[in-house]
PDB file of C-alpha atoms and ligand atoms in Angstrom:
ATOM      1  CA  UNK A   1     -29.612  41.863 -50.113  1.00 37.00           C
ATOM      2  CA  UNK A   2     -30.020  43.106 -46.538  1.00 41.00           C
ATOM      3  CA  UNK A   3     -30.538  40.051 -44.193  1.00 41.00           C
ATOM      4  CA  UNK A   4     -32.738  39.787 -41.284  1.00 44.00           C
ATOM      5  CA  UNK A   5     -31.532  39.790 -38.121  1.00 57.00           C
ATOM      6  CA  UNK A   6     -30.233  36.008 -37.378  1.00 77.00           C
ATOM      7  CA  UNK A   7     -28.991  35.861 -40.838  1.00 90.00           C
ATOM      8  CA  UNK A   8     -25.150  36.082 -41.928  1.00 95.00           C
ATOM      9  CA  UNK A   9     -23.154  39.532 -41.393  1.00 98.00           C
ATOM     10  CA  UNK A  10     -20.413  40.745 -43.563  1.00 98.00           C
ATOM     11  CA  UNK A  11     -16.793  40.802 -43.536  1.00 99.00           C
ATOM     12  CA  UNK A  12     -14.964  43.366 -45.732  1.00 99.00           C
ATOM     13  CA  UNK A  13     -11.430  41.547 -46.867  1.00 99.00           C
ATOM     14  CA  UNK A  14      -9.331  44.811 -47.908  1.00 99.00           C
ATOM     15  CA  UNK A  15      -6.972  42.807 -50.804  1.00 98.00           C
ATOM     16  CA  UNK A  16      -9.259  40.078 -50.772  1.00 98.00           C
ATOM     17  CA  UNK A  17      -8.411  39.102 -54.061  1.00 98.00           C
ATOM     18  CA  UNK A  18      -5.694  36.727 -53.753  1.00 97.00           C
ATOM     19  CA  UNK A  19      -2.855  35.517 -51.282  1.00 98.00           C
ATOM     20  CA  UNK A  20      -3.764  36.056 -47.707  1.00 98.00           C
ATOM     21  CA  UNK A  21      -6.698  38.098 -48.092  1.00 98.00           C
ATOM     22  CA  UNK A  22      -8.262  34.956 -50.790  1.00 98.00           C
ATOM     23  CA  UNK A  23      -7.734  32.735 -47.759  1.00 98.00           C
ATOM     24  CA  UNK A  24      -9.725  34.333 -44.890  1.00 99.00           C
ATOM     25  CA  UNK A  25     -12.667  35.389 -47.395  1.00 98.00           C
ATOM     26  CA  UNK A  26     -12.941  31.964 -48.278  1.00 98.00           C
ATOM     27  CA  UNK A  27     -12.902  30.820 -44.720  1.00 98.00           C
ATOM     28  CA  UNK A  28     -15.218  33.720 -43.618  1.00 98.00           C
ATOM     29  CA  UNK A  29     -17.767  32.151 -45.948  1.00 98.00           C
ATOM     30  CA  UNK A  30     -17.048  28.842 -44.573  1.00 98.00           C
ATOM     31  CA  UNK A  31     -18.025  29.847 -41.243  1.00 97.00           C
ATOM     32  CA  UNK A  32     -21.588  31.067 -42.528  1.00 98.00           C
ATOM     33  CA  UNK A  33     -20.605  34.807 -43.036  1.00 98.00           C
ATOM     34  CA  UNK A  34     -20.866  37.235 -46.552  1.00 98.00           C
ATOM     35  CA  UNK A  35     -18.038  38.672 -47.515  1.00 98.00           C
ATOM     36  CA  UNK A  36     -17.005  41.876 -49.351  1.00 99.00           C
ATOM     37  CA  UNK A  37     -13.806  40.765 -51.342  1.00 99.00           C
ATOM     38  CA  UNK A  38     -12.190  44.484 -52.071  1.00 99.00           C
ATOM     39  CA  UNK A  39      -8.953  44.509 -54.747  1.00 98.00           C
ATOM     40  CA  UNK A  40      -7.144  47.521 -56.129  1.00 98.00           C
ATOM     41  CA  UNK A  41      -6.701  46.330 -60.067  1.00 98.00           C
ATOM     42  CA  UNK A  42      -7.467  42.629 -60.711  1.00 98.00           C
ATOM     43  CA  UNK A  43     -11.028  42.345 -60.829  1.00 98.00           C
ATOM     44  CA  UNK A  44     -11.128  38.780 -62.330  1.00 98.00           C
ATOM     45  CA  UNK A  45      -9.354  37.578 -59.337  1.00 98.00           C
ATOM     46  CA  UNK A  46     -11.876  39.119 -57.011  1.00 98.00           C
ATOM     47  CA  UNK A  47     -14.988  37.926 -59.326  1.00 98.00           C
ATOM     48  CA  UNK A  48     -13.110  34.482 -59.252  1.00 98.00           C
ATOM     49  CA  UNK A  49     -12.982  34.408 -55.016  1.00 98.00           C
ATOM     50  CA  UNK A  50     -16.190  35.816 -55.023  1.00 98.00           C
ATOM     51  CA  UNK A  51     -17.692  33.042 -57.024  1.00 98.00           C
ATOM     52  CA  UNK A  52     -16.492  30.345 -54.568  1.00 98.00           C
ATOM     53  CA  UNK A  53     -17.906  32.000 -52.003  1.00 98.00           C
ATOM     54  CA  UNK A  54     -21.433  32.619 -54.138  1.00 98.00           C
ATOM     55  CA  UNK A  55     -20.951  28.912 -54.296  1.00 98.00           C
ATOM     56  CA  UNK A  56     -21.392  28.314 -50.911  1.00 97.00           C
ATOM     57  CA  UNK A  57     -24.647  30.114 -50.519  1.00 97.00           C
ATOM     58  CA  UNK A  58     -23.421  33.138 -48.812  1.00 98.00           C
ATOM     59  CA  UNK A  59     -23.930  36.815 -50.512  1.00 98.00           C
ATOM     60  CA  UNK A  60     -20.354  38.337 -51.457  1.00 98.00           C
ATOM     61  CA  UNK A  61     -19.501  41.395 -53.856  1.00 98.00           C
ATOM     62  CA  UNK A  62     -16.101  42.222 -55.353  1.00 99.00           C
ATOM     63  CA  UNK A  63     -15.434  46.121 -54.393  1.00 98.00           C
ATOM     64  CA  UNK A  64     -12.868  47.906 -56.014  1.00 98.00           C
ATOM     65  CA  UNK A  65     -11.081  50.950 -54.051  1.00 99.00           C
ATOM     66  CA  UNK A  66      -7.181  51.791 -54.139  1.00 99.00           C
ATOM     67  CA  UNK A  67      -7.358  51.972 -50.136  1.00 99.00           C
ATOM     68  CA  UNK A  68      -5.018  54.852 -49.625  1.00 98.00           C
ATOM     69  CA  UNK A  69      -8.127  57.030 -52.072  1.00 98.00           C
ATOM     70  CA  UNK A  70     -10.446  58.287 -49.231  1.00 98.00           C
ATOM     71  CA  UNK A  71     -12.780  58.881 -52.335  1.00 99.00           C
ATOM     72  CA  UNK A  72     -13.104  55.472 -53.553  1.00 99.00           C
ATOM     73  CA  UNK A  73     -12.740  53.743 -50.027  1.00 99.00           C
ATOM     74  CA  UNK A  74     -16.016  55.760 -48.986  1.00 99.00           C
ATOM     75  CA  UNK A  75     -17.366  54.354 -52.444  1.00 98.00           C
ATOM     76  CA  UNK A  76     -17.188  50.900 -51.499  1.00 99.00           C
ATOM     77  CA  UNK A  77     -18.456  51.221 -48.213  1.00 99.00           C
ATOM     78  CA  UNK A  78     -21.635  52.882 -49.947  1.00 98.00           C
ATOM     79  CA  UNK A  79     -21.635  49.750 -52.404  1.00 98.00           C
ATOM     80  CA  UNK A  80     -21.578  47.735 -48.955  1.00 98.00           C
ATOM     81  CA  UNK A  81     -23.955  49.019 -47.323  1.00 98.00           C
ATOM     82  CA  UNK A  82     -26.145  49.146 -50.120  1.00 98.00           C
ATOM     83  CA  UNK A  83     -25.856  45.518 -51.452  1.00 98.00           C
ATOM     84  CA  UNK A  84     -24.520  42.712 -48.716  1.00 98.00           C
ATOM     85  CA  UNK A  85     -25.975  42.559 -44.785  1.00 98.00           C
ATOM     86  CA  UNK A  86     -24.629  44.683 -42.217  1.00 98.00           C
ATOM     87  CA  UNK A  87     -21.104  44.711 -41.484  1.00 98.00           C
ATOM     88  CA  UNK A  88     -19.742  42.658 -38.565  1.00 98.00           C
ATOM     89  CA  UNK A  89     -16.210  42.876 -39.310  1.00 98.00           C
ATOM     90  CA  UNK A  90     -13.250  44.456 -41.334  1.00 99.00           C
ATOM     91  CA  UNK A  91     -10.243  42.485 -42.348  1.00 99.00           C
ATOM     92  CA  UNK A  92      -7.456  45.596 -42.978  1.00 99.00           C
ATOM     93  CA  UNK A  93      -5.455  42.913 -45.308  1.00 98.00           C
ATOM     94  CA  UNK A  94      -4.210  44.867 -48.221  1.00 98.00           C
ATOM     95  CA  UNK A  95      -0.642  45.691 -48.219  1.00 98.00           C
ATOM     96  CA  UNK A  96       2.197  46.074 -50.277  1.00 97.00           C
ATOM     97  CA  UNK A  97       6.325  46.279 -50.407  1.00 97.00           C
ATOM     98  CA  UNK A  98       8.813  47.776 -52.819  1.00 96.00           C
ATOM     99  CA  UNK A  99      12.046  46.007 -54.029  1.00 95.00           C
ATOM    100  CA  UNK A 100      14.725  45.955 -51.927  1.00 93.00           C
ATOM    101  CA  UNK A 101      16.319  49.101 -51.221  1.00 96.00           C
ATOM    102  CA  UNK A 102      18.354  50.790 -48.563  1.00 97.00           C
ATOM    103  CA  UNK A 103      17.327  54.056 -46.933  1.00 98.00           C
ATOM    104  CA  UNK A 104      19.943  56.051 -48.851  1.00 98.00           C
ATOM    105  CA  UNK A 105      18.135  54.340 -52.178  1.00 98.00           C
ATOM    106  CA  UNK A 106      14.295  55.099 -51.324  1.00 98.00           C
ATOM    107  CA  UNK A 107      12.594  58.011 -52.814  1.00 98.00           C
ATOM    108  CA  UNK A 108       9.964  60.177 -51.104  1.00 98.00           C
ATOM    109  CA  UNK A 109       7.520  58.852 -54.081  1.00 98.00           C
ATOM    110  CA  UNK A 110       8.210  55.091 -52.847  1.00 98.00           C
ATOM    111  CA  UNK A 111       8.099  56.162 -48.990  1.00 98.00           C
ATOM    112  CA  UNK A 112       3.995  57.896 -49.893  1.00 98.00           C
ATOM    113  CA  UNK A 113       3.095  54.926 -51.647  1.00 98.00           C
ATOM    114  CA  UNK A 114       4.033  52.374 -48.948  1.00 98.00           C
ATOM    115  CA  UNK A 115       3.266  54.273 -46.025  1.00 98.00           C
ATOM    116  CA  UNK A 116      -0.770  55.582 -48.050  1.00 99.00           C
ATOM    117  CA  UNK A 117      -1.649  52.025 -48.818  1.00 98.00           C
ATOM    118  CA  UNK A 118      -0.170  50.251 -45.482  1.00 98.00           C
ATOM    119  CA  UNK A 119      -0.894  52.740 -43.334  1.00 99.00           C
ATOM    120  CA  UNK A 120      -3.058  55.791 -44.219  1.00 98.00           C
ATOM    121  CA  UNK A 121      -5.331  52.943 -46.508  1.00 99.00           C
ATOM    122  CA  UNK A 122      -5.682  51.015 -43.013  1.00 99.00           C
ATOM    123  CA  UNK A 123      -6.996  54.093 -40.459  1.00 99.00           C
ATOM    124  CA  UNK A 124      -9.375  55.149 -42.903  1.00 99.00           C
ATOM    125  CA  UNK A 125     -11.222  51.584 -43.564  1.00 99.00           C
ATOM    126  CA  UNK A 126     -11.020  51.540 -39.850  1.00 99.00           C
ATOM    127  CA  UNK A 127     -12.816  54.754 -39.663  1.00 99.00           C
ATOM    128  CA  UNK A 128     -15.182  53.820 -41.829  1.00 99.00           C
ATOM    129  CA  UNK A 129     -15.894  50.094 -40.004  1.00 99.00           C
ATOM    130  CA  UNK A 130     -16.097  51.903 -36.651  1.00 99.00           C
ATOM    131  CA  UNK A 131     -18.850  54.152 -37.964  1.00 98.00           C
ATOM    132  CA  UNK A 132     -21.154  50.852 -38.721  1.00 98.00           C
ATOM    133  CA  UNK A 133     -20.077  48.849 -35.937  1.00 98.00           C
ATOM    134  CA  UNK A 134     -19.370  50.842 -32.399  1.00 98.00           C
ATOM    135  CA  UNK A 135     -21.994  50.891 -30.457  1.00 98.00           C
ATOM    136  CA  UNK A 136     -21.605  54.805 -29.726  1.00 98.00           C
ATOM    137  CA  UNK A 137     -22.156  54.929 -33.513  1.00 98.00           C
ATOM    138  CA  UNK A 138     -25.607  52.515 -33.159  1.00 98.00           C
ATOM    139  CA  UNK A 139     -23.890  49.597 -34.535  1.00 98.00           C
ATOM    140  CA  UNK A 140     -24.180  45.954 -33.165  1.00 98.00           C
ATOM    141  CA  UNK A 141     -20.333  45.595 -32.328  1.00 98.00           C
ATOM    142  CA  UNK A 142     -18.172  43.632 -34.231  1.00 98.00           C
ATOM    143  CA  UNK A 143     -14.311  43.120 -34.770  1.00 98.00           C
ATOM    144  CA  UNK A 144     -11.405  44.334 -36.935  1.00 99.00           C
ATOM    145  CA  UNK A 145      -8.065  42.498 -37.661  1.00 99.00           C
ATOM    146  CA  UNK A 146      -5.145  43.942 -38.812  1.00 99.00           C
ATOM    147  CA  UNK A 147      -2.516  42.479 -40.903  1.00 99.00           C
ATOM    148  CA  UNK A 148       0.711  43.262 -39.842  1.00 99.00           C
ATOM    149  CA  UNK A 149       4.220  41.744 -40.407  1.00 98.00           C
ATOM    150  CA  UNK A 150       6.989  39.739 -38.437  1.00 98.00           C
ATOM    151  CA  UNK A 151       8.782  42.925 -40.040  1.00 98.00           C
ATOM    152  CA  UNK A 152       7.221  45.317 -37.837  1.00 98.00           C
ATOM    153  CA  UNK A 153       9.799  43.554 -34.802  1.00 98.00           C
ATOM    154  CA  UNK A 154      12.579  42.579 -37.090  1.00 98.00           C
ATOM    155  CA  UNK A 155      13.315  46.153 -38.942  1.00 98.00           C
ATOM    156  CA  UNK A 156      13.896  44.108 -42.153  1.00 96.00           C
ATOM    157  CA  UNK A 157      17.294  46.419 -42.772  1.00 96.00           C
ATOM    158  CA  UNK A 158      18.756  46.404 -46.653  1.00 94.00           C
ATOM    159  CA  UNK A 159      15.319  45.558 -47.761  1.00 93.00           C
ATOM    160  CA  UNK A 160      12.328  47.248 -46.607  1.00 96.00           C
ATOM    161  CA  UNK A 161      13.041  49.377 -43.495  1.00 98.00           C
ATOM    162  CA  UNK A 162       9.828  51.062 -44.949  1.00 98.00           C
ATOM    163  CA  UNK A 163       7.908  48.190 -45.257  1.00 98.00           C
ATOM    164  CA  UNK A 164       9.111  46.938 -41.594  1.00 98.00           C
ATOM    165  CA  UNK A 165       8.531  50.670 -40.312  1.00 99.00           C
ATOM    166  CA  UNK A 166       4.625  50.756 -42.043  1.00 99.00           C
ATOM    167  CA  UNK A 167       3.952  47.672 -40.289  1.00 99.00           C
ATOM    168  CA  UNK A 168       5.099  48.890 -36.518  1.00 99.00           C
ATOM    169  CA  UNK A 169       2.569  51.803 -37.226  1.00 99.00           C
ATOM    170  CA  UNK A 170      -0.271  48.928 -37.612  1.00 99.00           C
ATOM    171  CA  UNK A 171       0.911  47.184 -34.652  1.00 99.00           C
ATOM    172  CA  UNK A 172       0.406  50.917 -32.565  1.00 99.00           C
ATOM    173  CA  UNK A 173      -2.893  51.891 -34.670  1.00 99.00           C
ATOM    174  CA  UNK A 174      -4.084  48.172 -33.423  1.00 99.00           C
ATOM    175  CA  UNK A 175      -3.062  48.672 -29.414  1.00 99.00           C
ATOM    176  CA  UNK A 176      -4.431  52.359 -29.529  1.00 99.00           C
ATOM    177  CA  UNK A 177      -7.808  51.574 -31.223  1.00 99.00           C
ATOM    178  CA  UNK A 178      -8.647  48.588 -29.354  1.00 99.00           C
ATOM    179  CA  UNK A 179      -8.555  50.488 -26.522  1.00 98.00           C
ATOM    180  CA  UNK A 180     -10.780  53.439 -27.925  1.00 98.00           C
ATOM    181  CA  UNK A 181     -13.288  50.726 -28.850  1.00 98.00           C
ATOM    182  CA  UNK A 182     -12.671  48.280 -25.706  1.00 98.00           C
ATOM    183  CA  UNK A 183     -16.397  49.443 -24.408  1.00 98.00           C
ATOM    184  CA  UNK A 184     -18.157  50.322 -27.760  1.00 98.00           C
ATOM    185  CA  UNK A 185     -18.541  46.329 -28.361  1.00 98.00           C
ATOM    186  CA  UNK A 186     -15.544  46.253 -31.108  1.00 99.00           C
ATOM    187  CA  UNK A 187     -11.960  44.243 -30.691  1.00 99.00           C
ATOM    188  CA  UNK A 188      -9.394  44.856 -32.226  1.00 99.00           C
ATOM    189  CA  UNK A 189      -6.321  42.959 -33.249  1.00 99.00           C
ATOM    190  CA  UNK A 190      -3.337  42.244 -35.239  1.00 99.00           C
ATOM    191  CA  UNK A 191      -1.849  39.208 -36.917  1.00 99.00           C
ATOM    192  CA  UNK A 192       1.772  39.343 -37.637  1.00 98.00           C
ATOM    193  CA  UNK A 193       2.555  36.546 -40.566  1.00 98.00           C
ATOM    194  CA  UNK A 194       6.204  35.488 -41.069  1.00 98.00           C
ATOM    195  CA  UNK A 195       7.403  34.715 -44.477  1.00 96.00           C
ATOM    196  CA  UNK A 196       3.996  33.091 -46.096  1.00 97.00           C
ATOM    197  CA  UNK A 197       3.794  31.923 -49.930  1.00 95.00           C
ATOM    198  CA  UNK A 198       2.040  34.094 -51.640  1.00 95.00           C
ATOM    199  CA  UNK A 199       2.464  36.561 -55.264  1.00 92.00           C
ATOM    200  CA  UNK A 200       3.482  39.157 -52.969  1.00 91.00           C
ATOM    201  CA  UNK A 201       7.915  38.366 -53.547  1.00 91.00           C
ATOM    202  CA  UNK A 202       7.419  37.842 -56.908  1.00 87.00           C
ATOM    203  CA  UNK A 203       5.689  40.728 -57.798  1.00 77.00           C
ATOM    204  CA  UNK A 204       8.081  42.495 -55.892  1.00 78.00           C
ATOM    205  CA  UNK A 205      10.931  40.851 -56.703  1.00 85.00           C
ATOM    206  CA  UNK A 206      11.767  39.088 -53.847  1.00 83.00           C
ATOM    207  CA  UNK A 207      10.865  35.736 -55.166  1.00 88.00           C
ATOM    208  CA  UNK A 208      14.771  34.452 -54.949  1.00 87.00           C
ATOM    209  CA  UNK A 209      15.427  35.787 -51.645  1.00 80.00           C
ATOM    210  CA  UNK A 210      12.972  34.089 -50.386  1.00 84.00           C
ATOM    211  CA  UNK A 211      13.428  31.267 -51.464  1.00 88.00           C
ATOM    212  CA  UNK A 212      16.817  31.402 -50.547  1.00 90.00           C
ATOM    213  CA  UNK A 213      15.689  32.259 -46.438  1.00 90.00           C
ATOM    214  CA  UNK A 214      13.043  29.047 -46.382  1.00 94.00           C
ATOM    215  CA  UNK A 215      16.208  26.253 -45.489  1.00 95.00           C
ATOM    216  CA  UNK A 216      16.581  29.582 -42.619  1.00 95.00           C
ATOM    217  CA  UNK A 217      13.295  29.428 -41.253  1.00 97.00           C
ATOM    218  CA  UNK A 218      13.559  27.011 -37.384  1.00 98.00           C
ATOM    219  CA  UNK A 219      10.300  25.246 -39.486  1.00 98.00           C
ATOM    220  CA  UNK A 220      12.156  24.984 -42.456  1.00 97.00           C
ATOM    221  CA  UNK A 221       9.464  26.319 -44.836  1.00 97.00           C
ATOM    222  CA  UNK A 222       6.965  29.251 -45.216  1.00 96.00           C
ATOM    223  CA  UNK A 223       3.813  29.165 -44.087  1.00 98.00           C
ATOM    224  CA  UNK A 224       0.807  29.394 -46.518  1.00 98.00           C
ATOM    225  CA  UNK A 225      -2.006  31.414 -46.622  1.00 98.00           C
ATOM    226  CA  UNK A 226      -4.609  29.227 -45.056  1.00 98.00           C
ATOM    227  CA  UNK A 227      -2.599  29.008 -41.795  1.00 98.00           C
ATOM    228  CA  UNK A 228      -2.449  32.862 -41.677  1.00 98.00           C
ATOM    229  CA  UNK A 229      -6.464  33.131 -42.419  1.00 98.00           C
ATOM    230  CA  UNK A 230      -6.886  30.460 -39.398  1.00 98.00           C
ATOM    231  CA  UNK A 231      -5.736  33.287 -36.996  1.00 98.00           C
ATOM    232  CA  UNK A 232      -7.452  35.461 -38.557  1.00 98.00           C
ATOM    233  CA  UNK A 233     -10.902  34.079 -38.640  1.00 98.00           C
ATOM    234  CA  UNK A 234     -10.463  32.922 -34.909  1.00 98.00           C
ATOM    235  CA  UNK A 235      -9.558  37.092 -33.886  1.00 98.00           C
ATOM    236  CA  UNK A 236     -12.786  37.530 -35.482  1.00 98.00           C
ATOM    237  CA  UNK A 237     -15.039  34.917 -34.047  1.00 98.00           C
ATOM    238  CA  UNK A 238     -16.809  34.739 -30.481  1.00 97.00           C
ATOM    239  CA  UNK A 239     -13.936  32.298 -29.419  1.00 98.00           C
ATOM    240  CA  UNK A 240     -11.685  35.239 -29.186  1.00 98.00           C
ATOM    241  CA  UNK A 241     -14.358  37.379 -26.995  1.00 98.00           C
ATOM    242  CA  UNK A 242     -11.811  38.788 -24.718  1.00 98.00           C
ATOM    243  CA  UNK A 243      -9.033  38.908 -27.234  1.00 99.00           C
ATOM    244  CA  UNK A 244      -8.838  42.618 -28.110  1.00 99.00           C
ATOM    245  CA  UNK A 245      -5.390  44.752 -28.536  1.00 99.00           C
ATOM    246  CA  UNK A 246      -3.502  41.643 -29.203  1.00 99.00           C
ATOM    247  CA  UNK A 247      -0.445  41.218 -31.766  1.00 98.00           C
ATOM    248  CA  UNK A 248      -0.738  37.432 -32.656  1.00 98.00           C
ATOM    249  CA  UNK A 249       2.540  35.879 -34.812  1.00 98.00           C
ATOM    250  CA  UNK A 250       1.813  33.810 -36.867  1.00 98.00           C
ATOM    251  CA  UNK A 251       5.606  33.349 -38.026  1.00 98.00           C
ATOM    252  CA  UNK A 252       6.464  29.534 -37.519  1.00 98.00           C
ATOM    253  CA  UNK A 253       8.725  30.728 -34.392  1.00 98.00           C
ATOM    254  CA  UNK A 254      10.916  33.261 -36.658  1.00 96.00           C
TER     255      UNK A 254
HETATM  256  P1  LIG B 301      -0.548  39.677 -52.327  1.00 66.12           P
HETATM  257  O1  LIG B 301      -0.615  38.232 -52.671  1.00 66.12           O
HETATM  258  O2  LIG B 301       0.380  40.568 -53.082  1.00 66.12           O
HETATM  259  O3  LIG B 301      -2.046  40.277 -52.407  1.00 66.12           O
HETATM  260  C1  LIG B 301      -2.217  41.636 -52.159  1.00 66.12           C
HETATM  261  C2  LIG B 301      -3.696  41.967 -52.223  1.00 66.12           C
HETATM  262  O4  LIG B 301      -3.839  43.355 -51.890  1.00 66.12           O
HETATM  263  C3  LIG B 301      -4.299  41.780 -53.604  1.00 66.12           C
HETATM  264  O5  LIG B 301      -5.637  41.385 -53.442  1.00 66.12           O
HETATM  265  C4  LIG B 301      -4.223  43.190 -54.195  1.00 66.12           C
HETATM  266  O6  LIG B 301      -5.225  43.430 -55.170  1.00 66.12           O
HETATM  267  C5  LIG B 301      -4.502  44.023 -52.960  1.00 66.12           C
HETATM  268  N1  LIG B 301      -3.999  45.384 -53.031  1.00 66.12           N
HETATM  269  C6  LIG B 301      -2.759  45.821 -53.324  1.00 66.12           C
HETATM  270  N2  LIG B 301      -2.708  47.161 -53.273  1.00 66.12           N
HETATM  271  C7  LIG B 301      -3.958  47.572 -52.945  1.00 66.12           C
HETATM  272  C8  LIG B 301      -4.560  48.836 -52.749  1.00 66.12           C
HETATM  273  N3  LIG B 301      -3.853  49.983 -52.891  1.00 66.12           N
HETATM  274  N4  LIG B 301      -5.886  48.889 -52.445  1.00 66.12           N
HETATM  275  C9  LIG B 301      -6.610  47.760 -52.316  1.00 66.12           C
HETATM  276  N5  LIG B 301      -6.100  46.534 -52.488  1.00 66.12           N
HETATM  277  C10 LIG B 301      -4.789  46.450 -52.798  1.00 66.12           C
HETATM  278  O7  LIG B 301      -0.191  39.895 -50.772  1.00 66.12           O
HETATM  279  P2  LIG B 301      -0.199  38.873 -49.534  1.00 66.12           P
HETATM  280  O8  LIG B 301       1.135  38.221 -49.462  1.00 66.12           O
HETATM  281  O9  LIG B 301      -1.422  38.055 -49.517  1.00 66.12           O
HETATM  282  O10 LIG B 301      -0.218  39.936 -48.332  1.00 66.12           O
HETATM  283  C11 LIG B 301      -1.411  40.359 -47.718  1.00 66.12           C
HETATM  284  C12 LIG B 301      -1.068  41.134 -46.468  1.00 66.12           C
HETATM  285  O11 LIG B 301      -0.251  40.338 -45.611  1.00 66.12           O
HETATM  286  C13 LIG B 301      -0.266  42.421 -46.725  1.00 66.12           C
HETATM  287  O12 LIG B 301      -0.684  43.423 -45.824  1.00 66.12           O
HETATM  288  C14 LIG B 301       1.171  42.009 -46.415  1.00 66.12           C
HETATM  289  O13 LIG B 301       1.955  43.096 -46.018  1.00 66.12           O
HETATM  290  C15 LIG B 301       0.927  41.034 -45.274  1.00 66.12           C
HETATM  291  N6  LIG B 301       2.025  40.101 -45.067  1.00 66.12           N
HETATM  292  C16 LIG B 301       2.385  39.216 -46.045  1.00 66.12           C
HETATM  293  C17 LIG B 301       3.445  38.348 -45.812  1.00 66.12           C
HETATM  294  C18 LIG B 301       3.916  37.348 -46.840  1.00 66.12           C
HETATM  295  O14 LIG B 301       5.002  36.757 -46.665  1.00 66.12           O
HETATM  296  N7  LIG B 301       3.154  37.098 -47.900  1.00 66.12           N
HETATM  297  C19 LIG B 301       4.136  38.404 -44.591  1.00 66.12           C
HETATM  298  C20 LIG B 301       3.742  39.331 -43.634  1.00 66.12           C
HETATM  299  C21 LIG B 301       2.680  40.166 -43.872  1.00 66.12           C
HETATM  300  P3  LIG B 301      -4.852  43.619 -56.738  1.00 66.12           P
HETATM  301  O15 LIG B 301      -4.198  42.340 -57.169  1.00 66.12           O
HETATM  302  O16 LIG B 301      -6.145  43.888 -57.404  1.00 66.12           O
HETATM  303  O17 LIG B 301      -3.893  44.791 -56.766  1.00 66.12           O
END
């Protein structure tokens, strides 16, 4: 399924299965490009995005890779390569948190799992992009966005310090390797959502609290997961062509 040049790129959607990472595949394919939806266990959900997109005319491919496995994340760039057009852009979108904890309550087998998918699952699908798109690699250029947290300025103490502290790192990763790739045709940025409405509480058990924080908010709701892919899809367009190394909030002023 290689396209000729002129034809539509892809965008690889780490935790493109639902929630956020649903949102900006689904706009991705709006704006004319294929999309690799990756997800770590819920393959009808990915089939399910990828069959809207399908729908639309554009290639896409559900990938599965736990992104903190080096193993299977090299897998599904193979898969990539092999069965969508070249890669134009990688959305670093899957992400998790832990119930809510205090430091003195976190064990080292919590702190690995947070800090390998968050973090450790981000720099190597970054790697990996950079290899296909930096021009001192051969590649055409391209962008990479990613997803951060309002956490990553807030600390989020008694709940996720982890979670908050996993999220800085992205912010740092994101100023560092935009600046690496500043003159290898590659931007890089960061979107930093506030409390959005997505599975992610509930499956962590957070669903109450936040619930609980929306009459907090100064909008006086969450946002949803369309408003979050806006930002996104705009970091990775040509309207954002000297947007690189930037930490965009996307937090309804929280
Ligand atoms: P979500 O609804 O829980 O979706 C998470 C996605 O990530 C799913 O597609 C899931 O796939 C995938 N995933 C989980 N672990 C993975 C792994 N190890 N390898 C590959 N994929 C994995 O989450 P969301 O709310 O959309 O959040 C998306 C991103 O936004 C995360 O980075 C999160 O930290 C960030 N964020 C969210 C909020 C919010 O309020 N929702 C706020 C700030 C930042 P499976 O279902 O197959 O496991």
């Amino acid at each position: 399924m290689k396209s000729d040049a002129g034809g539509p790129r892809t965008v690889l959607v780490t935790g493109g299965s639902r929630g956020i990472g649903a949102a900006v595949a689904l706009l991705c394919a709006e704006r004319g490009d294929a999309v690799a939806v990756n997800y770590a266990r819920d393959e009808a959900a990915a089939d399910a995005v990828v069959e809207r997109i399908r729908g639309l005319g554009l290639p896409a491919l559900a990938v599965q890779a736990d992104v903190s496995d080096e193993a299977q994340v090299l897998a599904m760039f193979a898969r990539i390569d092999e069965h969508l057009p070249p890669l134009r852009a990688l959305v670093n979108n899957a992400g998790v948190v832990d119930v809510a904890a205090r430091l003195d309550g976190m064990t080292v087998q919590r702190l690995r799992r947070i800090f390998d998918i968050n973090v450790l699952g981000s720099f190597v699908c970054a790697r990996e992009a950079v290899k296909r798109l930096s021009t001192r690699h051969g590649g055409a250029g391209g962008a990479i966005v990613n997803m951060s947290s309002a956490a990553a300025r807030l600390g989020s103490p008694n709940i996720y310090i982890d979670y908050a502290a996993s999220k800085g790192a992205i912010d740092t990763f994101t100023l560092g390797l935009a600046r690496e790739l500043a003159a290898e045709g590659v931007r890089v940025n960061a979107v930093r959502p506030g409390i959005i409405d997505t599975e992610i509480h509930e499956t962590s058990g957070h669903g109450d609290r936040l619930r609980a924080q929306v009459p907090e908010l100064p909008m006086k709701r969450a946002g949803t997961a369309d408003e979050v892919a806006q930002a996104v899809v705009w970091l990775l367009s040509d309207a954002a062509g000297y947007t690189t190394g930037a930490l965009l909030d996307v937090a309804g002023g929280r």
